[in-house]
Structure formats: structure tokens, C-alpha cells
Amino acid sequence: MNSCTKILSAIAGSFLSLVTIGVNSAQASNFTFTSIVNVRDNKDFFDAGGSFFDVGGGPINDNGTVAFAVATSNGEGIFTSNGGGAFTTVLKPSPRSSSLNGLAINNSDTVAFGTLGSAFEGSLFISKDGNITKVATLADFFELNNNDTLVFTTFDDLFNKKIVTANGGLVTTVVDTSGSFSSFDQNTAINDSNVVAFQATLKDGRSGVFTIKDGTITTIADNTSLFLGGFFGVGINNTGTVIFNAPLGSREAKIFTGDGEEINTVADTSGSFNGLIGGVINNNNQVAFGATLLNGAENVFGDGIFTGSDPVADKVIAIGDSLLGGTVTNLLFRDLNNSGQISFLADFIDDSGKTFRGVFRADPVSKSIPESTSTLGLLAFGALGTGLTLKRKLKQI
């Protein structure tokens, strides 16, 4: 349900965080974990397409189906699964598909994916009902909603960047540099009402996070107040609430939500968190995030995945926890759906002493707690290593 910064090698992806919003009741959750695919247990299946040595991904839809990519000796391929060892092929591993660059999946199991080109700008494809269609060349930073509408950045005839939508062969310019904007930065997002959220720099020097619908632009946040600029990790839900990251100082960073009228803090680095990256917000105003911790593990993408600012009470999973009979050694948050399920990538070491990689789903187990004025939320993003490049993409929230 919803996709951020491009990574050109090794594993890359997205992280999340929890927002506090006024409501009448709340749910406290723990999680069970389902293996979607992992290099140890699913090696025989994927070895049929060449030696299976890596996996990355993957966005998740509201049915709990996760899209992911595999790297084999014969190239890279794309599959979907709901767990249990059953896989649906989207793109068979092939040497021709050795530069995958992003994945998205919606509730109809339509899958969008990108490929890298010569200037880090590649082509965009959509797979629906087993048929793959090329949507655009020179496309980047895409997201997919539940109406099969894609939003992405591309270029006009003068090689100026613009944001467009595409559906059924119809490509529509959403916003370009002919007006007040001078450039568009990093990812875009789209909800089911075709409201597009994006980051941009204006010709007057300001930068910010904006939404646009039918030509009407709303400023969510800009760098004229407490924000220093450098916004990233934009996502949007069906109520029009936008989530984004912003640095505030040399070490201080926060995840925020905003709707054009007010801005709320989701999580920050004033306490135990050392780094927060990315953001996805679902239609229940839940968010989640991946984070590194002060004095956390070294050379990892994330120390844990959380649903709030308390690294203990709000932990979904963290390095050192048990997973698939092994111990987690690395984590990369990927996505969140409207049921509160979270997809993520993890490395784990088992009793053999070997480390394996897999894509997993965290399934919430909820229990009612006393009435409260706040609720928890979750957010997401993900990628693949060893030359398989993926970045955060929309699964649609």
C-alpha cells in the first residue's frame, strides 16, 4: 500500500513510525510472524530458475499478499505470496531482468515494478492478470493505488522533471516546472481518490511537502518555520493525511503527519531512537517505522520495527529476537496494510551458524485495553541486496 530514496546496491528500503491521534479507544497488539519467502526454506523452489541466493521486498496489500523479488544465478524475478510456500510468478528470473528497481502491489494483486536504465532512470511496468505492460520509460519514484493508477516522476521534452499519473494507457500530467516548482525530489504517493503527495523545491527557494488534487495544491509543510528542509519518506492515506520525515538539527529528526491544517509528531530521536527513516500511514491512521537505536548494533539497516516511541512497549520485532527458529541479526521495514499487518526483510542466524535472508509478515494479535484518547499506528518501505535494487514503493493504503 504504499513507497522513497533509491538505493543502487546492497539491501535498501524503508522504515516506519507510530503516530498518536485522538480517538475513543485503542488496541494493544503483539505479533505472530509468517515467512513469505526465505533463502533457507524455499531454496529448492527458486533454484529451478538458477541458484537462489538473495531476496528483497516487499510491499503488502490488504489481503496480506506480499510482492517480492528474488536474485538467482539466472537473473532476478518477481513473485507474490501470502505465505505457506505457495508462490505466484509475476516475472520469471531472467538475465534480462537484472536491474529491478522498485515494487508495488494493490488489493487486486496488480503489481508494478521498475527497471534501472543507463542514467539511473529506467522503465516502469505493470502486471495485471498475468499480462505485463510497459507504462513508461524514464520513470522513477512510483506508487500504485487500488484503482490501478500509477503516479511517478518522469521528464518532459526539455528534460524537465514532472509528476504524472497513468491508468489504462492514459498518462496525465499532475504537476510540472512550468509554474511555481523548480524540481521534484524523491518519492511520490497517491491515495484511492487520486490525491497525490510529493516533495518539491519552489522557484523562490522554499522546499516542502505538498498534495495536489485536480490542480489544487495544498502545502503540508515547508522550510519557512521549524523545518530545515530535506523532507523525505512521503506517504498518504485515503483521508488525505500525509506522513513524512524531516531533519530538525544535527542529530534531531522526526516523523510527522499533516493534513494542511495541523502537523503532529509521530516519533523523534530525542530519546532512544538514533535514526528514523520513511513513513507509511494506513486508513486507520496507524503508522509504523523502522529505527536504529542509540548504542544499537553496528552495520545494520535497522535495530527494530516499532509502533510507537517506546522501544520496549512498542516493539514489533528487533535484533536478537527469535524468528523461524533462529535469531534476528538485521531488519529492514517495508510496509503496513489496513489490517495492521507489517511486511519486512530480515536476516537470521540458525542453529547451523549460517545466516539466511527472508521476507516476513508480522500479523497483529490484538486485545482490548481501557478507553484512551490515542491510538497506535504503523508505517513502511523495502529492498533487495547483491545488485537487486529496490526502493520503497506504494502498496496503497
Short mmCIF file of C-alpha atoms in Angstrom, two decimals:
data_model
loop_
_atom_site.label_atom_id
_atom_site.label_comp_id
_atom_site.label_asym_id
_atom_site.label_seq_id
_atom_site.Cartn_x
_atom_site.Cartn_y
_atom_site.Cartn_z
CA MET A 1 0.00 0.00 0.00
CA ASN A 2 2.23 2.47 -0.18
CA SER A 3 6.72 3.53 -1.32
CA CYS A 4 11.46 6.55 -1.01
CA THR A 5 15.10 7.03 -1.59
CA LYS A 6 16.73 4.96 -4.33
CA ILE A 7 19.46 2.54 -3.32
CA LEU A 8 21.84 1.38 -6.01
CA SER A 9 23.48 -1.58 -4.31
CA ALA A 10 23.04 -4.00 -1.43
CA ILE A 11 19.81 -4.03 0.53
CA ALA A 12 17.83 -0.85 0.66
CA GLY A 13 14.42 0.01 1.84
CA SER A 14 12.13 1.78 4.14
CA PHE A 15 11.35 2.26 7.79
CA LEU A 16 8.39 3.33 9.97
CA SER A 17 6.91 5.03 12.94
CA LEU A 18 3.85 5.42 15.16
CA VAL A 19 1.56 8.40 15.36
CA THR A 20 -0.72 9.47 18.20
CA ILE A 21 -4.18 10.58 17.14
CA GLY A 22 -7.32 11.43 19.09
CA VAL A 23 -9.78 8.52 19.12
CA ASN A 24 -12.19 6.87 21.51
CA SER A 25 -10.45 3.55 22.06
CA ALA A 26 -7.20 1.74 21.33
CA GLN A 27 -5.86 -1.74 20.76
CA ALA A 28 -2.68 -3.15 22.24
CA SER A 29 -1.10 -5.71 19.94
CA ASN A 30 1.63 -8.27 19.79
CA PHE A 31 2.53 -10.12 16.63
CA THR A 32 2.99 -13.53 15.15
CA PHE A 33 5.33 -13.94 12.19
CA THR A 34 4.82 -15.63 8.84
CA SER A 35 7.61 -16.44 6.41
CA ILE A 36 6.70 -15.20 2.94
CA VAL A 37 9.96 -16.43 1.40
CA ASN A 38 13.43 -17.16 2.73
CA VAL A 39 16.65 -18.41 1.20
CA ARG A 40 16.91 -21.39 3.57
CA ASP A 41 13.47 -23.00 3.34
CA ASN A 42 12.45 -22.06 -0.22
CA LYS A 43 15.74 -22.73 -1.95
CA ASP A 44 14.53 -25.82 -3.85
CA PHE A 45 11.61 -23.95 -5.44
CA PHE A 46 13.62 -20.98 -6.66
CA ASP A 47 16.74 -22.99 -7.57
CA ALA A 48 14.69 -24.20 -10.54
CA GLY A 49 15.32 -20.79 -12.05
CA GLY A 50 19.02 -20.80 -11.21
CA SER A 51 20.90 -20.83 -7.91
CA PHE A 52 18.75 -18.84 -5.43
CA PHE A 53 20.92 -16.59 -3.28
CA ASP A 54 19.02 -13.46 -2.30
CA VAL A 55 15.57 -11.97 -1.80
CA GLY A 56 14.17 -8.49 -1.33
CA GLY A 57 10.90 -6.68 -0.89
CA GLY A 58 8.19 -6.36 -0.35
CA PRO A 59 5.04 -4.28 -0.31
CA ILE A 60 1.89 -5.82 1.18
CA ASN A 61 -1.77 -5.44 0.24
CA ASP A 62 -4.86 -5.67 2.46
CA ASN A 63 -5.18 -9.40 1.75
CA GLY A 64 -1.78 -9.99 3.35
CA THR A 65 -0.20 -10.80 -0.01
CA VAL A 66 3.39 -9.63 -0.34
CA ALA A 67 5.27 -8.88 -3.56
CA PHE A 68 8.98 -9.64 -3.52
CA ALA A 69 11.99 -10.09 -5.78
CA VAL A 70 14.50 -12.91 -5.87
CA ALA A 71 18.04 -12.96 -7.16
CA THR A 72 19.24 -16.15 -8.85
CA SER A 73 22.21 -17.05 -10.99
CA ASN A 74 19.91 -16.65 -14.00
CA GLY A 75 18.83 -13.12 -13.06
CA GLU A 76 16.14 -11.50 -10.99
CA GLY A 77 12.46 -12.37 -10.79
CA ILE A 78 9.29 -11.12 -9.12
CA PHE A 79 6.73 -13.20 -7.22
CA THR A 80 3.84 -12.79 -4.81
CA SER A 81 2.82 -14.95 -1.86
CA ASN A 82 0.55 -14.99 1.16
CA GLY A 83 2.86 -17.41 2.97
CA GLY A 84 2.69 -21.17 3.28
CA GLY A 85 5.08 -21.91 0.42
CA ALA A 86 2.72 -21.08 -2.47
CA PHE A 87 4.13 -18.57 -4.98
CA THR A 88 2.67 -16.74 -7.95
CA THR A 89 5.10 -15.75 -10.69
CA VAL A 90 4.95 -12.16 -11.88
CA LEU A 91 8.27 -12.06 -13.74
CA LYS A 92 10.32 -15.21 -14.25
CA PRO A 93 14.04 -14.87 -13.34
CA SER A 94 15.96 -13.88 -16.43
CA PRO A 95 19.27 -12.17 -17.27
CA ARG A 96 17.13 -9.52 -18.97
CA SER A 97 15.61 -8.53 -15.60
CA SER A 98 18.84 -7.97 -13.70
CA SER A 99 18.21 -4.34 -12.65
CA LEU A 100 14.85 -4.31 -10.89
CA ASN A 101 14.11 -1.01 -9.19
CA GLY A 102 11.03 -0.94 -7.03
CA LEU A 103 7.82 -2.89 -6.41
CA ALA A 104 4.19 -2.08 -5.67
CA ILE A 105 1.09 -4.22 -5.18
CA ASN A 106 -2.57 -3.29 -4.69
CA ASN A 107 -5.64 -5.11 -3.41
CA SER A 108 -6.40 -6.59 -6.85
CA ASP A 109 -2.92 -8.18 -6.85
CA THR A 110 -1.84 -5.85 -9.64
CA VAL A 111 1.93 -5.47 -9.40
CA ALA A 112 4.01 -2.56 -10.67
CA PHE A 113 7.77 -2.70 -10.97
CA GLY A 114 10.60 -0.61 -12.29
CA THR A 115 13.88 -1.36 -14.02
CA LEU A 116 17.04 0.71 -13.96
CA GLY A 117 18.30 2.45 -17.07
CA SER A 118 21.62 3.91 -18.10
CA ALA A 119 21.22 7.14 -16.12
CA PHE A 120 19.59 5.59 -13.07
CA GLU A 121 16.26 6.28 -14.70
CA GLY A 122 14.53 3.22 -16.06
CA SER A 123 11.25 1.86 -17.32
CA LEU A 124 8.03 1.22 -15.46
CA PHE A 125 5.82 -1.84 -15.97
CA ILE A 126 2.50 -3.10 -14.63
CA SER A 127 1.44 -6.75 -14.34
CA LYS A 128 -2.29 -7.47 -14.23
CA ASP A 129 -3.99 -10.84 -14.68
CA GLY A 130 -0.73 -12.35 -15.89
CA ASN A 131 -0.12 -9.70 -18.56
CA ILE A 132 2.85 -7.33 -18.33
CA THR A 133 2.52 -3.89 -19.94
CA LYS A 134 5.15 -1.21 -20.25
CA VAL A 135 3.82 2.04 -18.82
CA ALA A 136 6.68 4.48 -19.36
CA THR A 137 10.38 4.93 -19.92
CA LEU A 138 12.48 7.32 -17.87
CA ALA A 139 10.14 6.73 -14.92
CA ASP A 140 11.07 6.81 -11.27
CA PHE A 141 9.66 7.06 -7.71
CA PHE A 142 6.34 5.37 -8.43
CA GLU A 143 3.35 4.40 -6.34
CA LEU A 144 0.21 2.39 -7.14
CA ASN A 145 -3.31 2.79 -5.79
CA ASN A 146 -6.23 0.38 -5.66
CA ASN A 147 -7.71 1.76 -8.89
CA ASP A 148 -4.59 0.63 -10.80
CA THR A 149 -3.48 4.24 -11.13
CA LEU A 150 0.27 4.79 -11.02
CA VAL A 151 1.95 8.04 -10.03
CA PHE A 152 5.59 8.61 -10.91
CA THR A 153 8.17 11.19 -11.90
CA THR A 154 9.34 11.47 -15.48
CA PHE A 155 10.62 14.11 -17.92
CA ASP A 156 9.09 16.47 -20.46
CA ASP A 157 10.51 17.14 -23.93
CA LEU A 158 13.06 19.57 -22.49
CA PHE A 159 14.15 17.02 -19.89
CA ASN A 160 12.48 18.90 -17.05
CA LYS A 161 11.09 16.65 -14.34
CA LYS A 162 7.34 16.33 -13.87
CA ILE A 163 4.88 14.17 -11.93
CA VAL A 164 2.31 12.19 -13.91
CA THR A 165 -0.35 9.54 -13.37
CA ALA A 166 -1.07 6.62 -15.69
CA ASN A 167 -4.04 4.29 -15.95
CA GLY A 168 -5.15 2.13 -18.86
CA GLY A 169 -2.79 3.81 -21.29
CA LEU A 170 -3.86 7.34 -20.34
CA VAL A 171 -0.97 9.43 -19.00
CA THR A 172 -1.89 12.72 -17.28
CA THR A 173 0.49 15.43 -16.07
CA VAL A 174 -0.20 16.20 -12.41
CA VAL A 175 2.35 18.97 -11.84
CA ASP A 176 5.44 20.22 -13.67
CA THR A 177 8.04 23.01 -13.56
CA SER A 178 6.10 25.45 -15.73
CA GLY A 179 4.61 27.02 -12.59
CA SER A 180 6.00 27.68 -9.13
CA PHE A 181 8.04 24.48 -8.74
CA SER A 182 11.64 24.14 -9.87
CA SER A 183 12.22 20.45 -9.09
CA PHE A 184 10.62 17.37 -7.59
CA ASP A 185 12.51 15.36 -5.01
CA GLN A 186 12.40 11.69 -4.09
CA ASN A 187 9.20 9.72 -3.82
CA THR A 188 5.59 10.41 -4.71
CA ALA A 189 2.44 8.88 -3.19
CA ILE A 190 -1.19 8.54 -4.25
CA ASN A 191 -4.39 7.53 -2.46
CA ASP A 192 -7.56 5.96 -3.85
CA SER A 193 -9.09 9.40 -4.52
CA ASN A 194 -6.06 10.21 -6.72
CA VAL A 195 -4.74 12.81 -4.31
CA VAL A 196 -1.01 12.94 -4.94
CA ALA A 197 1.55 13.76 -2.25
CA PHE A 198 5.05 14.83 -3.20
CA GLN A 199 8.20 16.66 -2.14
CA ALA A 200 9.40 19.63 -4.16
CA THR A 201 11.56 22.75 -4.32
CA LEU A 202 9.95 26.00 -5.40
CA LYS A 203 11.46 28.68 -7.61
CA ASP A 204 11.55 31.08 -4.62
CA GLY A 205 13.93 28.69 -2.83
CA ARG A 206 11.46 27.08 -0.44
CA SER A 207 11.16 23.32 -0.18
CA GLY A 208 8.33 21.32 1.26
CA VAL A 209 5.75 18.57 1.21
CA PHE A 210 2.61 19.17 -0.84
CA THR A 211 -0.56 17.50 -2.09
CA ILE A 212 -2.39 18.14 -5.33
CA LYS A 213 -5.88 17.20 -6.49
CA ASP A 214 -7.48 18.48 -9.72
CA GLY A 215 -4.83 21.20 -9.92
CA THR A 216 -5.34 22.48 -6.36
CA ILE A 217 -2.08 22.43 -4.38
CA THR A 218 -2.03 22.23 -0.57
CA THR A 219 1.12 22.89 1.45
CA ILE A 220 1.55 20.26 4.17
CA ALA A 221 4.90 21.57 5.48
CA ASP A 222 7.74 23.74 4.22
CA ASN A 223 11.08 25.07 5.44
CA THR A 224 9.86 28.55 6.36
CA SER A 225 9.30 27.55 10.00
CA LEU A 226 10.91 24.89 12.18
CA PHE A 227 11.76 22.58 9.27
CA LEU A 228 15.22 22.79 7.75
CA GLY A 229 14.22 21.13 4.50
CA GLY A 230 15.39 17.75 3.28
CA PHE A 231 11.93 16.22 3.54
CA PHE A 232 11.65 12.55 2.58
CA GLY A 233 9.55 9.42 3.04
CA VAL A 234 6.19 10.84 1.92
CA GLY A 235 3.04 8.71 2.18
CA ILE A 236 -0.69 9.46 2.14
CA ASN A 237 -3.83 7.64 3.28
CA ASN A 238 -7.40 7.79 1.99
CA THR A 239 -8.39 10.58 4.40
CA GLY A 240 -5.66 12.78 2.91
CA THR A 241 -3.33 12.66 5.90
CA VAL A 242 0.31 12.79 4.82
CA ILE A 243 3.27 11.30 6.65
CA PHE A 244 6.83 12.47 6.12
CA ASN A 245 10.31 12.68 7.65
CA ALA A 246 12.20 15.88 8.32
CA PRO A 247 15.54 16.70 9.98
CA LEU A 248 15.45 19.46 12.60
CA GLY A 249 19.10 19.73 13.60
CA SER A 250 22.46 18.00 13.64
CA ARG A 251 21.06 14.87 15.32
CA GLU A 252 17.39 15.60 15.71
CA ALA A 253 14.93 14.10 13.26
CA LYS A 254 11.22 13.49 13.44
CA ILE A 255 8.43 11.75 11.61
CA PHE A 256 5.34 13.91 11.20
CA THR A 257 1.79 13.72 9.92
CA GLY A 258 -0.06 16.64 8.42
CA ASP A 259 -3.26 17.48 6.56
CA GLY A 260 -2.66 21.08 5.52
CA GLU A 261 -4.13 22.47 8.73
CA GLU A 262 -2.06 20.95 11.53
CA ILE A 263 1.12 18.94 11.93
CA ASN A 264 1.58 16.19 14.55
CA THR A 265 4.77 14.49 15.71
CA VAL A 266 4.87 10.72 15.26
CA ALA A 267 8.31 9.89 16.63
CA ASP A 268 11.66 11.61 17.15
CA THR A 269 15.29 10.99 18.02
CA SER A 270 15.28 12.85 21.33
CA GLY A 271 15.20 9.55 23.26
CA SER A 272 16.30 6.01 22.47
CA PHE A 273 15.98 6.21 18.70
CA ASN A 274 19.09 7.18 16.79
CA GLY A 275 17.62 7.19 13.31
CA LEU A 276 14.14 7.16 11.76
CA ILE A 277 13.57 6.62 8.07
CA GLY A 278 10.46 6.54 5.93
CA GLY A 279 6.76 6.64 6.60
CA VAL A 280 3.53 4.87 5.67
CA ILE A 281 0.17 5.66 7.20
CA ASN A 282 -2.85 3.44 6.74
CA ASN A 283 -6.53 4.33 6.53
CA ASN A 284 -6.95 3.79 10.28
CA ASN A 285 -4.30 6.47 10.92
CA GLN A 286 -1.92 3.80 12.15
CA VAL A 287 1.75 4.25 11.35
CA ALA A 288 4.89 2.19 11.96
CA PHE A 289 8.61 2.61 11.46
CA GLY A 290 11.99 1.00 11.44
CA ALA A 291 14.66 2.58 13.61
CA THR A 292 18.24 2.37 14.70
CA LEU A 293 18.88 2.73 18.42
CA LEU A 294 21.45 4.60 20.43
CA ASN A 295 24.18 2.05 21.22
CA GLY A 296 22.47 -0.34 18.83
CA ALA A 297 24.03 -2.91 16.54
CA GLU A 298 26.64 -1.80 14.01
CA ASN A 299 26.42 -2.18 10.24
CA VAL A 300 22.71 -2.91 10.17
CA PHE A 301 19.81 -1.29 8.36
CA GLY A 302 17.62 -1.23 11.43
CA ASP A 303 17.70 -2.38 15.04
CA GLY A 304 13.97 -2.90 15.15
CA ILE A 305 10.48 -2.20 13.91
CA PHE A 306 8.18 -0.25 16.19
CA THR A 307 4.62 1.02 16.54
CA GLY A 308 5.40 3.90 18.86
CA SER A 309 8.05 5.95 20.59
CA ASP A 310 8.76 3.40 23.34
CA PRO A 311 11.39 0.95 22.04
CA VAL A 312 10.27 -1.70 24.53
CA ALA A 313 6.48 -1.40 24.78
CA ASP A 314 6.02 -0.56 21.10
CA LYS A 315 8.41 -3.10 19.61
CA VAL A 316 7.19 -5.36 16.83
CA ILE A 317 10.48 -7.19 16.33
CA ALA A 318 14.13 -6.35 16.95
CA ILE A 319 17.63 -7.70 16.51
CA GLY A 320 18.18 -10.57 18.94
CA ASP A 321 14.57 -11.76 18.79
CA SER A 322 13.62 -15.28 17.70
CA LEU A 323 12.44 -15.76 14.13
CA LEU A 324 11.92 -19.00 12.22
CA GLY A 325 13.89 -20.99 14.81
CA GLY A 326 16.83 -18.59 14.55
CA THR A 327 17.94 -15.21 15.85
CA VAL A 328 17.39 -11.92 14.03
CA THR A 329 20.62 -10.15 13.03
CA ASN A 330 19.33 -7.40 10.71
CA LEU A 331 15.97 -5.79 9.86
CA LEU A 332 14.50 -3.66 7.13
CA PHE A 333 10.93 -2.42 7.48
CA ARG A 334 8.92 -2.49 4.27
CA ASP A 335 5.20 -1.84 4.56
CA LEU A 336 1.93 -1.73 6.50
CA ASN A 337 -1.61 -2.57 5.38
CA ASN A 338 -5.03 -1.56 6.66
CA SER A 339 -5.26 -4.68 8.85
CA GLY A 340 -2.12 -3.65 10.71
CA GLN A 341 -0.01 -6.37 9.07
CA ILE A 342 3.61 -5.41 8.52
CA SER A 343 5.97 -6.73 5.89
CA PHE A 344 9.71 -6.64 6.46
CA LEU A 345 13.01 -8.12 5.39
CA ALA A 346 15.21 -9.84 7.97
CA ASP A 347 18.49 -11.69 8.26
CA PHE A 348 18.53 -14.50 10.80
CA ILE A 349 21.14 -16.98 12.00
CA ASP A 350 20.01 -20.52 12.79
CA ASP A 351 21.50 -23.45 14.74
CA SER A 352 23.84 -24.28 11.87
CA GLY A 353 25.58 -20.94 12.38
CA LYS A 354 24.62 -19.81 8.88
CA THR A 355 22.84 -16.52 8.17
CA PHE A 356 19.83 -16.50 5.87
CA ARG A 357 17.64 -13.74 4.47
CA GLY A 358 13.89 -13.67 4.09
CA VAL A 359 10.77 -11.56 3.65
CA PHE A 360 8.29 -11.89 6.50
CA ARG A 361 4.87 -10.68 7.59
CA ALA A 362 4.02 -9.60 11.13
CA ASP A 363 0.37 -10.38 11.94
CA PRO A 364 -1.12 -8.43 14.87
CA VAL A 365 -2.79 -10.27 17.72
CA SER A 366 -4.96 -7.64 19.40
CA LYS A 367 -6.61 -7.36 22.76
CA SER A 368 -8.84 -4.56 24.02
CA ILE A 369 -7.42 -2.12 26.52
CA PRO A 370 -9.16 0.64 28.53
CA GLU A 371 -10.56 3.67 26.76
CA SER A 372 -7.87 6.02 25.59
CA THR A 373 -7.50 9.26 23.70
CA SER A 374 -4.87 7.91 21.38
CA THR A 375 -4.20 5.03 19.08
CA LEU A 376 -1.08 3.49 17.72
CA GLY A 377 -0.02 3.43 14.14
CA LEU A 378 2.42 1.92 11.73
CA LEU A 379 4.45 2.89 8.58
CA ALA A 380 6.79 1.29 5.89
CA PHE A 381 9.44 0.70 2.82
CA GLY A 382 11.98 -2.12 1.50
CA ALA A 383 14.59 -3.50 -0.89
CA LEU A 384 16.99 -6.18 -2.02
CA GLY A 385 20.72 -6.74 -1.94
CA THR A 386 23.52 -8.17 -4.06
CA GLY A 387 22.78 -5.97 -7.03
CA LEU A 388 19.00 -6.32 -6.81
CA THR A 389 17.85 -2.76 -6.32
CA LEU A 390 14.52 -1.98 -4.76
CA LYS A 391 13.21 1.13 -3.12
CA ARG A 392 10.14 1.97 -1.15
CA LYS A 393 7.00 1.69 -3.22
CA LEU A 394 3.34 2.00 -2.61
CA LYS A 395 1.17 -0.93 -1.90
CA GLN A 396 -1.65 1.53 -1.43
CA ILE A 397 -3.06 2.41 1.90
#
